[in-house]
Amino acid sequence: MIVILDFGSQYTQLIARRLRELEVFCEILPFSTPLAEIRRRNPTGLILSGGPSSVHAAKSPRPHGEILESGLPILGICYGMQLLVQMHGGKVAASKKREFGHARARLQGKDPLFAGLSRTLDVWMSHGDKALRLGNGFKVLAKTPSAPYAAIGDSKRKWYGVQFHPEVAHTPQGDKILRNFARRICGDKRRWNMKGFLDEAVRDIRRQVGDKKVLCALSGGVDSSVAAALIHKAIGKKLHCIFVDHGLLRRGDKERMNRIFKKGLGLNLKIDDASRIFLTRLKSVADPERKRKIIGRTFIEVFEKDAKRLGKIDFLAQGTLYPDVIESVSVHGPSVVIKSHHNVGGLPKRMRMKLVEPLRMLFKDEVRELGRELGLPEEVIGQHPFPGPGLAIRVLGSVTPEAVKTLQQADWIMQEELRNAGWYDKIWQAFAVLLPIKSVGVMGDARTYENAIALRMVGSRDGMTAHWIHLPYNLLGRISSRIVNEVRGVNRVVYDVNSKPPATIEWE
Ligand code: XMP
């Protein structure tokens, strides 16, 4: 495997993604990781990521000097290259002008790093500092009109640096460079794919858990479903799943849990209908954050009660994904809380259990692939994200059982029409919101004064940013007229045309 040391670049995760697409296994570690810790992973090579700092800044992030004595091949990208140059006796100049964007690099001589590439490359630059003089052993491998050291290499030590970013799509042959580094220079032979990952994960879970029991809060979303299916494959009935129905689910959600997980997969699954207690506690609560807190707390309470009935359990399964893991080690500080999303975050600490997190090395689309490998149906794998607090944050204002029912009906119609028109899979997330306002309408010959439904449909890669979907007018029209005709208490439908930022995806 390849270890990527993270110096804070916005592209660090992309390096990992590209390598994994090339079937090279890799892991991102903080820049300050000591060599011994790196060695424990048995890496074939190191990549030093880019970063926002200048190597001249007093507090610029630096790796332990011992990595240069490790004997491992190293590829420094952008800031990583400047570090390599500076740590190895070369000179890096701070430049006031940042070079940013497209450039053409010309290859000089031959080197395995560029095997199989054309002599001129389109590359993506994004840097402030510039290498001025190279230390002993380095040769220039590529130049651009403004960067005499666009790529450098010391083929004896197997140290390389590129001033541009091979990991971004704007460097079209970048994946070949990364592949050459991993396969030719580091000699990394192992092919990392889902089938192999699955077998290994099953072995790891068995080893970690032994003959003990594992508890899992199954929500039916992609992550917990895949985690549960995987652990079930490893330890069968020793996995105990609990699905807490808070009464804020979409139509059909509960029935699906039963059909797919209990009957289909044969999971040890308890479905607990706790809707009464959730809805009672939410009565007259309009503030979104209070709703989230109440739901989070009640969830833990109900879950703990159900778990107690199962006797002593040592392990708790969690569907933690790789981006969560990296965020918690990244060089950036924690970002501001816009919404308190992770409402089951308090579980492990309170329950004093050891964690089983079999997805902690995977990105979201890899989790989906693993789910397919495990035989989970597309209706689970391809579903849109659904927030933990469910419809409570889509019934704006205070939540009543009637309002939840109205919203469920409208949402169901929208989902059905999107699926029938082949749009569901093209959209990251689509849902209906029940607005706490009434407006006047006319139906038949009578005046109506009823609620409005807002439709929200967004495209996104990760939920951090999003754009609204340009749904065809006739499809919007069909959804609108079906909702107004079929759902009692709704006489108007509006479409949300806001991106994130400035709006968030959910309305609360
Ligand atoms: P926002 O509304 O912050 O949503 O743009 C980004 C993504 O997060 C989901 N979301 C939540 N998920 N608990 C969750 O588990 C929450 O409280 C919560 N709030 C928002 C939202 O559906 C979108 O996918």
GROMACS .gro file of C-alpha atoms in nm, residues 287-297 335-346 387-390 393 504 508:
model
   30
  287ASP     CA    1  -3.716   2.494   1.661
  288PRO     CA    2  -3.512   2.269   1.427
  289GLU     CA    3  -3.217   2.222   1.661
  290ARG     CA    4  -3.446   2.136   1.951
  291LYS     CA    5  -3.620   1.881   1.733
  292ARG     CA    6  -3.285   1.724   1.648
  293LYS     CA    7  -3.177   1.714   2.011
  294ILE     CA    8  -3.504   1.559   2.127
  295ILE     CA    9  -3.491   1.297   1.855
  296GLY     CA   10  -3.124   1.222   1.919
  297ARG     CA   11  -3.177   1.181   2.291
  335SER     CA   12  -1.552   2.351   1.088
  336VAL     CA   13  -1.844   2.543   1.231
  337VAL     CA   14  -2.156   2.354   1.319
  338ILE     CA   15  -2.439   2.454   1.087
  339LYS     CA   16  -2.665   2.170   1.192
  340SER     CA   17  -2.603   1.903   1.453
  341HIS     CA   18  -2.623   1.616   1.207
  342HIS     CA   19  -2.476   1.322   1.384
  343ASN     CA   20  -2.753   1.245   1.619
  344VAL     CA   21  -2.637   0.896   1.717
  345GLY     CA   22  -2.284   1.016   1.791
  346GLY     CA   23  -2.335   0.976   2.165
  387PRO     CA   24  -3.162   1.241   0.747
  388GLY     CA   25  -3.165   1.074   1.088
  389PRO     CA   26  -3.442   1.300   1.227
  390GLY     CA   27  -3.647   1.204   0.921
  393ILE     CA   28  -3.712   1.842   0.981
  504THR     CA   29  -2.882   2.419   0.279
  508GLU     CA   30  -3.443   2.298   0.865
   0.00000   0.00000   0.00000
